[in-house]
mmCIF file of C-alpha atoms in Angstrom:
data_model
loop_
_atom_site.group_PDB
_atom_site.id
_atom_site.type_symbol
_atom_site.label_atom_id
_atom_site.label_comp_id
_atom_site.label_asym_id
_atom_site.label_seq_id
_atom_site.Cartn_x
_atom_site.Cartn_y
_atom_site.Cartn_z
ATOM 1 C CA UNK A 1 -21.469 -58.117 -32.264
ATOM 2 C CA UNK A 2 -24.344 -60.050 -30.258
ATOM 3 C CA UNK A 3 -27.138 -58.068 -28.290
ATOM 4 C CA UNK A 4 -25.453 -57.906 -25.486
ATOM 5 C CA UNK A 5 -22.881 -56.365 -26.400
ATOM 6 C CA UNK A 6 -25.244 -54.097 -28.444
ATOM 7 C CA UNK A 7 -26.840 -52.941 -25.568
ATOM 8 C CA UNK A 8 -23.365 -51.022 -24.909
ATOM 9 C CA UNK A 9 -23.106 -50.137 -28.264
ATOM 10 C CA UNK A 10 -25.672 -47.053 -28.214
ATOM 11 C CA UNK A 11 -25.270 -46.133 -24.659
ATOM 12 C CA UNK A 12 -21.531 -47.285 -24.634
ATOM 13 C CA UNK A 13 -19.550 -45.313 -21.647
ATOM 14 C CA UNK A 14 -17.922 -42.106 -23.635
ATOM 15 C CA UNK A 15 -17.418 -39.789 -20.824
ATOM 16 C CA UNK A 16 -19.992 -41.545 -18.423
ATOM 17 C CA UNK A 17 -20.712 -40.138 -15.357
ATOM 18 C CA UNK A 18 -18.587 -42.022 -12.254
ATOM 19 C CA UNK A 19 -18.424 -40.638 -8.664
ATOM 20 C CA UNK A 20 -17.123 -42.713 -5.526
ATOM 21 C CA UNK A 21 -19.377 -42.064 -2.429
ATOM 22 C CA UNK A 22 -18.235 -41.921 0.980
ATOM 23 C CA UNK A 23 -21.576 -41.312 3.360
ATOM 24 C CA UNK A 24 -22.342 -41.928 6.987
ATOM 25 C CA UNK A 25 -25.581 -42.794 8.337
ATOM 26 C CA UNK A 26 -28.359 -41.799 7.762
ATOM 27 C CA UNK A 27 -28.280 -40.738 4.401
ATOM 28 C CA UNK A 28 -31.090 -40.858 1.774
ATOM 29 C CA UNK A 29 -30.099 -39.502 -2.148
ATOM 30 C CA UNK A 30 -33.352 -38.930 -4.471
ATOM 31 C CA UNK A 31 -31.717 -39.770 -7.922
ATOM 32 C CA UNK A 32 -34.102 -37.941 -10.083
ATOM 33 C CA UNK A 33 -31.493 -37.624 -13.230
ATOM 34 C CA UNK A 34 -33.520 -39.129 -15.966
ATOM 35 C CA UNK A 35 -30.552 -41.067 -17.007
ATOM 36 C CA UNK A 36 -31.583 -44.416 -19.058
ATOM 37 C CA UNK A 37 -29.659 -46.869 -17.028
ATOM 38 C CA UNK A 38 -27.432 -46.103 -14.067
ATOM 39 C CA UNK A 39 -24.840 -48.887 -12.019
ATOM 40 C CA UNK A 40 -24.065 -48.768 -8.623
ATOM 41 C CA UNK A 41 -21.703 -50.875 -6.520
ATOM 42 C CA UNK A 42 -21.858 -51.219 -2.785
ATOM 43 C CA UNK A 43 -18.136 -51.393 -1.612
ATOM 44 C CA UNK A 44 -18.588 -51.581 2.114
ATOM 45 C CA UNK A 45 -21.702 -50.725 4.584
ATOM 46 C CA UNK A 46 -25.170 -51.310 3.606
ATOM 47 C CA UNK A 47 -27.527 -49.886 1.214
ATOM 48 C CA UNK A 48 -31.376 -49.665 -0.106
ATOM 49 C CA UNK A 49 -32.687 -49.103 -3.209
ATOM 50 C CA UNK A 50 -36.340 -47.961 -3.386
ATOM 51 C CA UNK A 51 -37.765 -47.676 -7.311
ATOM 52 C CA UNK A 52 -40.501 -45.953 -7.186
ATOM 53 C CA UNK A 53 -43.556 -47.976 -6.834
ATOM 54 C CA UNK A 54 -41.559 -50.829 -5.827
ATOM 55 C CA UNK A 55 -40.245 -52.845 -3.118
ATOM 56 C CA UNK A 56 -37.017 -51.809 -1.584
ATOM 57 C CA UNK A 57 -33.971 -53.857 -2.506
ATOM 58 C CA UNK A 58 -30.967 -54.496 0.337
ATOM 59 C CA UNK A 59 -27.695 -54.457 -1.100
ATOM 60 C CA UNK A 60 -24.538 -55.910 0.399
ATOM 61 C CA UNK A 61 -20.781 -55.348 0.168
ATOM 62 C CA UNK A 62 -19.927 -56.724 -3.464
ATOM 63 C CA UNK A 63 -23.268 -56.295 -5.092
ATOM 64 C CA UNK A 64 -24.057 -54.427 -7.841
ATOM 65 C CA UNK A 65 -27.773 -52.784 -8.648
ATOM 66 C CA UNK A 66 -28.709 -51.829 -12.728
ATOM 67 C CA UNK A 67 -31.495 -49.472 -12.512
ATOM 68 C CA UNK A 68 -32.932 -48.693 -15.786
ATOM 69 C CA UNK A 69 -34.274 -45.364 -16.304
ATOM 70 C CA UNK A 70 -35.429 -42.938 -16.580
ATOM 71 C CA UNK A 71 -38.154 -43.580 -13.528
ATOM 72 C CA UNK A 72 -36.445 -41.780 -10.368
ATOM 73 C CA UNK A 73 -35.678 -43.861 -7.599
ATOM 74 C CA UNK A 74 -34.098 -43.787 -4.086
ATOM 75 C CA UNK A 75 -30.826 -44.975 -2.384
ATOM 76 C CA UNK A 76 -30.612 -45.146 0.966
ATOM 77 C CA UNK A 77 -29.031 -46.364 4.387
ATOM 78 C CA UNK A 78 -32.461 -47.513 5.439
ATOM 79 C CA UNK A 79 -36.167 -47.622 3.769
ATOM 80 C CA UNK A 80 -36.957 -45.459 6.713
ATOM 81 C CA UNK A 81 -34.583 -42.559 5.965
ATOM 82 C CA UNK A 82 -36.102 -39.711 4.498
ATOM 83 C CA UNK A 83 -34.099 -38.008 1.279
ATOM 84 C CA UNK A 84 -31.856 -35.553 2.265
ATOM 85 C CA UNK A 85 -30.027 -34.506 -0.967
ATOM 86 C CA UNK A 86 -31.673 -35.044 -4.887
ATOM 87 C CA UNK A 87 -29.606 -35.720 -7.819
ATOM 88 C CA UNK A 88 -31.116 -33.946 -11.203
ATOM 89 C CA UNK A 89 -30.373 -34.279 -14.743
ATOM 90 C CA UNK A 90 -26.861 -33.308 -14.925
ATOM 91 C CA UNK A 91 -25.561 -34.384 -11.938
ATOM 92 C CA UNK A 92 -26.611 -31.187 -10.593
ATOM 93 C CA UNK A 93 -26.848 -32.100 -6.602
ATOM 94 C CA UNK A 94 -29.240 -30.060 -4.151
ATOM 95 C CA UNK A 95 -31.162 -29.972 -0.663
ATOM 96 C CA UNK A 96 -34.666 -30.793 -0.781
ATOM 97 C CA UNK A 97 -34.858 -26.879 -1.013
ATOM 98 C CA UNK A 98 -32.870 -26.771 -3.985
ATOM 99 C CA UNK A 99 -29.778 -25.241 -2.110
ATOM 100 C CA UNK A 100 -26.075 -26.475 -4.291
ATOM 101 C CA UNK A 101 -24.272 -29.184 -1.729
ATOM 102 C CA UNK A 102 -22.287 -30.564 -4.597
ATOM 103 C CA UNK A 103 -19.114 -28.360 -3.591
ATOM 104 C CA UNK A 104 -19.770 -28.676 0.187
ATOM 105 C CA UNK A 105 -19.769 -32.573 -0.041
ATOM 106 C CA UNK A 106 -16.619 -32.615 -2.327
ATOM 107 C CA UNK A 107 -13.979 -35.137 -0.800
ATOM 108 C CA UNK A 108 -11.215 -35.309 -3.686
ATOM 109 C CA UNK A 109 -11.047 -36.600 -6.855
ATOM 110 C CA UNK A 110 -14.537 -38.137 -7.981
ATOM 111 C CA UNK A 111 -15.378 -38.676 -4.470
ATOM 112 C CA UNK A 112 -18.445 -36.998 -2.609
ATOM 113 C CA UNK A 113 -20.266 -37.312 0.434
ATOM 114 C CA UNK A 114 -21.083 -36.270 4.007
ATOM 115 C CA UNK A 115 -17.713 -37.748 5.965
ATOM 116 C CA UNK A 116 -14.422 -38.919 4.489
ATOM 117 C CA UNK A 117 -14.487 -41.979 6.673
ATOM 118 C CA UNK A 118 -18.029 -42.600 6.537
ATOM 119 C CA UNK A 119 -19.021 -46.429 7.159
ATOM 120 C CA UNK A 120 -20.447 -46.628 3.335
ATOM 121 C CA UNK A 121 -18.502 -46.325 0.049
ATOM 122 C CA UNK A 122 -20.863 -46.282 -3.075
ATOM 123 C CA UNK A 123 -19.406 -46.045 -6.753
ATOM 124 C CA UNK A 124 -21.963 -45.218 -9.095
ATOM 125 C CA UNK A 125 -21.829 -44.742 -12.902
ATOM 126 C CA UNK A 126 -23.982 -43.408 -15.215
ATOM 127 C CA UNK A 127 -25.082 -44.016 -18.772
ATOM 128 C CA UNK A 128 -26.425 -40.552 -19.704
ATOM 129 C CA UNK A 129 -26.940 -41.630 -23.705
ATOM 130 C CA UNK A 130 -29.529 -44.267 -25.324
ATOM 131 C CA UNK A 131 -28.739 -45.451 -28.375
ATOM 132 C CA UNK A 132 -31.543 -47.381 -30.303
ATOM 133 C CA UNK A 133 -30.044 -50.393 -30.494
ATOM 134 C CA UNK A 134 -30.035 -50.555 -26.806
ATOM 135 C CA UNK A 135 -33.260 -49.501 -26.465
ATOM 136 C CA UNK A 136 -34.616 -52.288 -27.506
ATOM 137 C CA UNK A 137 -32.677 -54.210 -24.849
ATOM 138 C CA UNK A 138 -33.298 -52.767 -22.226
ATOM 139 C CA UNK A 139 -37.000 -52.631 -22.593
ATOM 140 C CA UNK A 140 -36.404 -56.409 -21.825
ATOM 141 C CA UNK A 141 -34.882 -55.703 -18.290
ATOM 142 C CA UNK A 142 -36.863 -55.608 -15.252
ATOM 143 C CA UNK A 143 -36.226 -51.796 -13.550
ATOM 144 C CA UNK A 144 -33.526 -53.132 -11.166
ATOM 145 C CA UNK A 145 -31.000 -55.966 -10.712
ATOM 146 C CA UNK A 146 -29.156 -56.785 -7.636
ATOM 147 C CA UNK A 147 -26.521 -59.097 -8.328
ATOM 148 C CA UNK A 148 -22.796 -60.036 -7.125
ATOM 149 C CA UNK A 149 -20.064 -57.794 -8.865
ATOM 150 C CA UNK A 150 -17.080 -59.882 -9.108
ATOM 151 C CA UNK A 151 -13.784 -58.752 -8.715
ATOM 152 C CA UNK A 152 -14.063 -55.385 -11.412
ATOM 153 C CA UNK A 153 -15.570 -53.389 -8.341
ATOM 154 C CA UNK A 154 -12.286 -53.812 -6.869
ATOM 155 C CA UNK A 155 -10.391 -52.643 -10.043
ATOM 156 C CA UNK A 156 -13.286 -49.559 -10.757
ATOM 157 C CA UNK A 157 -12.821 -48.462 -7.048
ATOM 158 C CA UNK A 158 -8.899 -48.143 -7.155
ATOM 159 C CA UNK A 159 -9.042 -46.212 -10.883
ATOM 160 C CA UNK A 160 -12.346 -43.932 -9.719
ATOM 161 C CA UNK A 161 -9.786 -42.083 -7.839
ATOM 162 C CA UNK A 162 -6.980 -41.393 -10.184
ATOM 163 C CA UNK A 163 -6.298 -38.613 -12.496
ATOM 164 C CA UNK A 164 -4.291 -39.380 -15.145
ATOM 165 C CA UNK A 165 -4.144 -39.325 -18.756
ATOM 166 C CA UNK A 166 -6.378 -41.815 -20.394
ATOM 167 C CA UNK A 167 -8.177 -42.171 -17.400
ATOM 168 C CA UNK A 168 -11.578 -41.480 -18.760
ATOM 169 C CA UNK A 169 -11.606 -44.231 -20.987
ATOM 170 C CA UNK A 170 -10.203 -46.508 -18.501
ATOM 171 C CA UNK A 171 -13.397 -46.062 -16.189
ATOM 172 C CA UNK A 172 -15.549 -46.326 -19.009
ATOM 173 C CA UNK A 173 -14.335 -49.286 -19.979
ATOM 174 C CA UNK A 174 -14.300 -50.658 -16.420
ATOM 175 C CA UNK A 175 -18.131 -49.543 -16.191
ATOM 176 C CA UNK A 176 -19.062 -51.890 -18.827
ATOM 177 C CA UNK A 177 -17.350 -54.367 -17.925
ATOM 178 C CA UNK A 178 -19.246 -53.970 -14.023
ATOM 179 C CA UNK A 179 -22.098 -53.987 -16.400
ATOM 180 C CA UNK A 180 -21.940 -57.154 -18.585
ATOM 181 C CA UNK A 181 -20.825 -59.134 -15.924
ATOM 182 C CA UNK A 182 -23.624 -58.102 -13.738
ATOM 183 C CA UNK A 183 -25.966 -58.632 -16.857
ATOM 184 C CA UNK A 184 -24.256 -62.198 -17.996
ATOM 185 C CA UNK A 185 -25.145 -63.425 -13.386
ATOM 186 C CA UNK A 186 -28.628 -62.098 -14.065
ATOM 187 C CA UNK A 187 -29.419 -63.551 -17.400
ATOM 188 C CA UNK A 188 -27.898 -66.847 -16.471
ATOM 189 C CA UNK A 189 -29.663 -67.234 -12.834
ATOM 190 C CA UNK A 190 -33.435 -65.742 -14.052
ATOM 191 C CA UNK A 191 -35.266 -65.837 -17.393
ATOM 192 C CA UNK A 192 -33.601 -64.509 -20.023
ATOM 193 C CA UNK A 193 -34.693 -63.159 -23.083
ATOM 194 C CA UNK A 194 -34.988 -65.776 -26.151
ATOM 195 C CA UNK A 195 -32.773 -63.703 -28.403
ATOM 196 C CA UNK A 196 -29.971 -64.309 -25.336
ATOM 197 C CA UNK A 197 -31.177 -67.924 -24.869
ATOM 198 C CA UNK A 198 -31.197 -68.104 -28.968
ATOM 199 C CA UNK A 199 -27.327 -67.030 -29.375
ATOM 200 C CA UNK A 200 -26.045 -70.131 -27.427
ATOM 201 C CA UNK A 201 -28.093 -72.458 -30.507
ATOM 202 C CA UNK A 202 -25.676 -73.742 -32.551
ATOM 203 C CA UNK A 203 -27.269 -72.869 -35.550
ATOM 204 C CA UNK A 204 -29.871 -70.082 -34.668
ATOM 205 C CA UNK A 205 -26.739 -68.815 -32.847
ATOM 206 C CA UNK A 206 -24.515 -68.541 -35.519
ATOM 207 C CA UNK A 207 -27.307 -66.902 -38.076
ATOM 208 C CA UNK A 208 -27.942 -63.818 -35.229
ATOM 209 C CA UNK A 209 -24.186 -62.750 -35.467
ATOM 210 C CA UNK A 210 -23.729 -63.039 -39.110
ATOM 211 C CA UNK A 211 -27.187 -61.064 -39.796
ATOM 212 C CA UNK A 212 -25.598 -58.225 -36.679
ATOM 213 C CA UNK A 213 -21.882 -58.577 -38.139
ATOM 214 C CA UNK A 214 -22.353 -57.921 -41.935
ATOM 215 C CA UNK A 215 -25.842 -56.091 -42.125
ATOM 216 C CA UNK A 216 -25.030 -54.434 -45.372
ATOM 217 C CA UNK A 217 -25.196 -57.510 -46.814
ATOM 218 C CA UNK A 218 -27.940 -59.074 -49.197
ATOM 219 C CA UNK A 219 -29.139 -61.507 -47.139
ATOM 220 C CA UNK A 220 -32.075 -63.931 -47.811
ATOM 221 C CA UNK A 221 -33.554 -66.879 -45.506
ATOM 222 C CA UNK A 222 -31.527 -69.160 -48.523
ATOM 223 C CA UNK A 223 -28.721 -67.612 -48.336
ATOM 224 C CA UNK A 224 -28.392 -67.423 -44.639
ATOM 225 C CA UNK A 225 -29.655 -71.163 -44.492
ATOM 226 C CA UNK A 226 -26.414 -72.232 -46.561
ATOM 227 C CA UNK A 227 -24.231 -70.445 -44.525
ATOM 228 C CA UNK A 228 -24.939 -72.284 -41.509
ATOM 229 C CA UNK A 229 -25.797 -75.214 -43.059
ATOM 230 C CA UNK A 230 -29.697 -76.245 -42.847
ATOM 231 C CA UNK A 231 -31.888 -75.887 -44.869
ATOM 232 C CA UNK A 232 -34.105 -72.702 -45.644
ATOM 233 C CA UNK A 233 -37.284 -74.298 -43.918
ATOM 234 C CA UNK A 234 -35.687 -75.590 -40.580
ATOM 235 C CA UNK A 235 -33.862 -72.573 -40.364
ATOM 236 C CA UNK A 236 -36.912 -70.640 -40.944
ATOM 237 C CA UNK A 237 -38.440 -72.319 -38.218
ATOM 238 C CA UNK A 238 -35.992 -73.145 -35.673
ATOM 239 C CA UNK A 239 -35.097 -68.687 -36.026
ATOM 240 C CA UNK A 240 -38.814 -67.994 -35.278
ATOM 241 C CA UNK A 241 -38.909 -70.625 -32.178
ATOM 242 C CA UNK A 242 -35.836 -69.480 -30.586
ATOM 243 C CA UNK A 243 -35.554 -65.635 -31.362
ATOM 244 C CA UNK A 244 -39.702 -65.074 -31.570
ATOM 245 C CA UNK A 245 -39.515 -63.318 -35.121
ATOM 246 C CA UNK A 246 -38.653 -64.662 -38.219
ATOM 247 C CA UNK A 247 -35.046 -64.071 -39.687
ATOM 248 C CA UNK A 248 -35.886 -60.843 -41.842
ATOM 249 C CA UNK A 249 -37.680 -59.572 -38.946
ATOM 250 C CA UNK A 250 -34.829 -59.619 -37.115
ATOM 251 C CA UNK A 251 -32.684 -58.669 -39.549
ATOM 252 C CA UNK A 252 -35.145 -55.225 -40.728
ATOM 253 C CA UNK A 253 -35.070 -54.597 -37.035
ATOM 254 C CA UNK A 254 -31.582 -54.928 -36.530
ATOM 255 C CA UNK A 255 -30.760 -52.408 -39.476
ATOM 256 C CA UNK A 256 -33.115 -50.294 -38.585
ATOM 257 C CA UNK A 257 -31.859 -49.385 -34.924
ATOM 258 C CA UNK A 258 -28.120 -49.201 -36.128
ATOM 259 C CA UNK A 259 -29.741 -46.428 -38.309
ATOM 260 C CA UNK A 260 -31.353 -44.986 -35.898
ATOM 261 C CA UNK A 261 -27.773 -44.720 -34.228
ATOM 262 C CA UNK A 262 -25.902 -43.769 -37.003
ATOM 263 C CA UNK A 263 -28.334 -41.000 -37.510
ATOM 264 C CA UNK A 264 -27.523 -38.739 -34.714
ATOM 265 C CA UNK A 265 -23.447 -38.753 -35.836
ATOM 266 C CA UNK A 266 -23.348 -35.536 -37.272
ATOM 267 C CA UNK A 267 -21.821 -35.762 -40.280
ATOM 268 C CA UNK A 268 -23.946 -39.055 -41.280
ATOM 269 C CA UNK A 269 -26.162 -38.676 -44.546
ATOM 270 C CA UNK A 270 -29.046 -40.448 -45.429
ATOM 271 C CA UNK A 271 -27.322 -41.868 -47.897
ATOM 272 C CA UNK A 272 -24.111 -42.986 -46.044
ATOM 273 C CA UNK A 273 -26.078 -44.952 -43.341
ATOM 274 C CA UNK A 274 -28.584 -46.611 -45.790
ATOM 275 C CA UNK A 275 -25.241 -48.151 -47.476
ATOM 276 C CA UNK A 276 -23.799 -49.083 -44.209
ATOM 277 C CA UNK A 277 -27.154 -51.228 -42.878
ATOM 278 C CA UNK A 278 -28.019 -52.417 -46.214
ATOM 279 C CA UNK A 279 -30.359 -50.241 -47.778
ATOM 280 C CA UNK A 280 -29.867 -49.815 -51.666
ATOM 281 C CA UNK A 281 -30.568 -46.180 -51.720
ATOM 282 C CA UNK A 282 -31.854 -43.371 -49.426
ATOM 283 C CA UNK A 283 -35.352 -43.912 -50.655
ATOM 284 C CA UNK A 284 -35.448 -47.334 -49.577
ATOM 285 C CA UNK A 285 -33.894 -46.597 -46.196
ATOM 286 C CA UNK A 286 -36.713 -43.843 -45.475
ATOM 287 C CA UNK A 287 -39.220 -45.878 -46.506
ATOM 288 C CA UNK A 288 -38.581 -48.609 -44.111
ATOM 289 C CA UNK A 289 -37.672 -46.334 -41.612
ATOM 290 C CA UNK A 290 -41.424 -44.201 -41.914
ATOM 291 C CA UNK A 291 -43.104 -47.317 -42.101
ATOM 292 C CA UNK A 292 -41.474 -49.084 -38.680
ATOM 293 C CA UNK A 293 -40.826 -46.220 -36.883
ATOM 294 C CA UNK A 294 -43.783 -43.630 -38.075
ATOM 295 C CA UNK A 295 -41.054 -40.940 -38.459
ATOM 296 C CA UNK A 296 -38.848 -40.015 -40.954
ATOM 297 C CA UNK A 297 -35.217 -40.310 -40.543
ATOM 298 C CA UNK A 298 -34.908 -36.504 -40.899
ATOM 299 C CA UNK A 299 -37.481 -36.329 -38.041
ATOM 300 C CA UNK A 300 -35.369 -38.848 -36.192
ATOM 301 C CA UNK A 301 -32.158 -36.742 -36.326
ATOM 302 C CA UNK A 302 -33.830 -33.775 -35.483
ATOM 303 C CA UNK A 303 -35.607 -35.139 -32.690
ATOM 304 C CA UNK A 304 -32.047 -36.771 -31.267
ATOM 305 C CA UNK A 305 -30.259 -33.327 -31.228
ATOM 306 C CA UNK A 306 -33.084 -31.352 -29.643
#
């Protein structure tokens, strides 16, 4: 697994939140839902997006915008259109007033809005989970991207509108796709983050997967040196240049947010996970966890399921 893949891993669609919107102008949504990273793809019309604090954004037919969360932000036929409806954590749509118009705007299966032939179709998903893992990914994206979609907005808007069996997981999976291919535009086209840049290194490259792959194991700058053939020094070095921490800084890291993770399955011990991310006991797993994180995994978990 690389980090960009890992940065579906923790937030990974299960049950995500899709909707296909069908709006005529002027409209103006408030999305207000907290959620850590949200996608939305502009199938035909036109379409703003305001962060908060920032510039608006124009998006065209075929585009795609990531906003990362959980700052509220605005969507919008024009910058100049006040908001007419909010969104709020859950979904939960009202009026400015806080008057219910999710069942008045209900046009059919996963498809809302103010006219059934309205001149702009929106399908928007939702990543309502962060994961730790992820976290520390998408601290490294700016809080949006606007960038061509590719032909999976065609596929996402034909399934959004189904309902058959399976078809959850087929629109999650279709949402992450939309994601990472939006994600691989952006990081190729604008500066991306060295751990990204560092994976294409032949040798730096091949370290990062086998430290992500197999972190139970009992890996040591040596040891990791053989296995991609340098020795411990360059490696050492070239890691640190490319990646910006050294490889058992990367590594600790690395094991540390898969804990993080695997702490809030509930039937995970201590115990189980500290085995799993290569931790020789539970001790040793709490220890490192206190001491990089300032809580205990115990305070973790219970923090997760609050």
């Amino acid at each position: 697994m690389d980090q960009l893949a890992a940065l579906l891993d923790g937030p990974r669609a299960r049950g995500a939140f899709l909707l296909r919107s069908v709006l005529d102008p002027p409209w103006s949504l408030r999305i207000q839902d907290e959620a850590p990273l949200a996608v939305t793809a502009l199938v035909r019309g036109e379409a703003w997006v305001m962060p908060d604090g920032g510039e608006p954004v124009r998006m065209r037919p075929g585009e795609v915008a990531v906003i990362r969360g959980p700052e509220p932000y605005t969507v919008a036929d024009d910058p100049a259109t006040p908001p007419q409806i909010v969104i709020h954590p859950g979904q939960r749509c009202t009026t400015l007033d806080g008057e219910s118009v999710y069942e008045s705007m209900d046009l059919g299966v996963r498809t809302w809005g103010n006219d059934p032939d309205g001149d702009t179709v929106l399908l928007c998903g939702t990543y309502t989970m962060e994961g730790a893992v992820s976290r520390r990914l998408l601290d490294t994206l700016p809080p949006l991207i606007v960038q061509p979609g590719g032909p999976v907005i065609e596929l996402l808007g034909a399934e959004i509108v189904k309902d058959e069996p399976g078809q959850e997981a087929v629109l999650d999976r279709l949402l992450d796709l939309l994601l990472i291919a939006v994600l691989r535009t952006y990081f190729a086209t604008h500066h991306a983050p060295g751990w990204y840049r560092a994976m294409s290194d032949p040798v730096v490259g091949k370290a990062m997967r086998m430290l992500q792959n197999n972190p139970s194991h009992a890996w040591t700058v040596a040891s990791l040196a053989a296995e991609v053939g340098v020795s411990r020094a360059s490696l050492a070095r070239r890691f640190t240049e490319l990646v910006g921490e050294p490889p058992m800084a990367f590594l600790t890291d690395w094991r540390l947010a898969l804990a993080a993770d695997l702490l809030r399955e509930p039937d995970a011990t201590i115990g189980s996970v500290a085995r799993k991310v290569g931790y020789g006991s539970p001790f040793a797993l709490s220890a490192a966890f206190k001491r990089v994180r300032g809580v205990s995994p115990q305070e973790h978990r219970a923090g997760a399921v609050r």
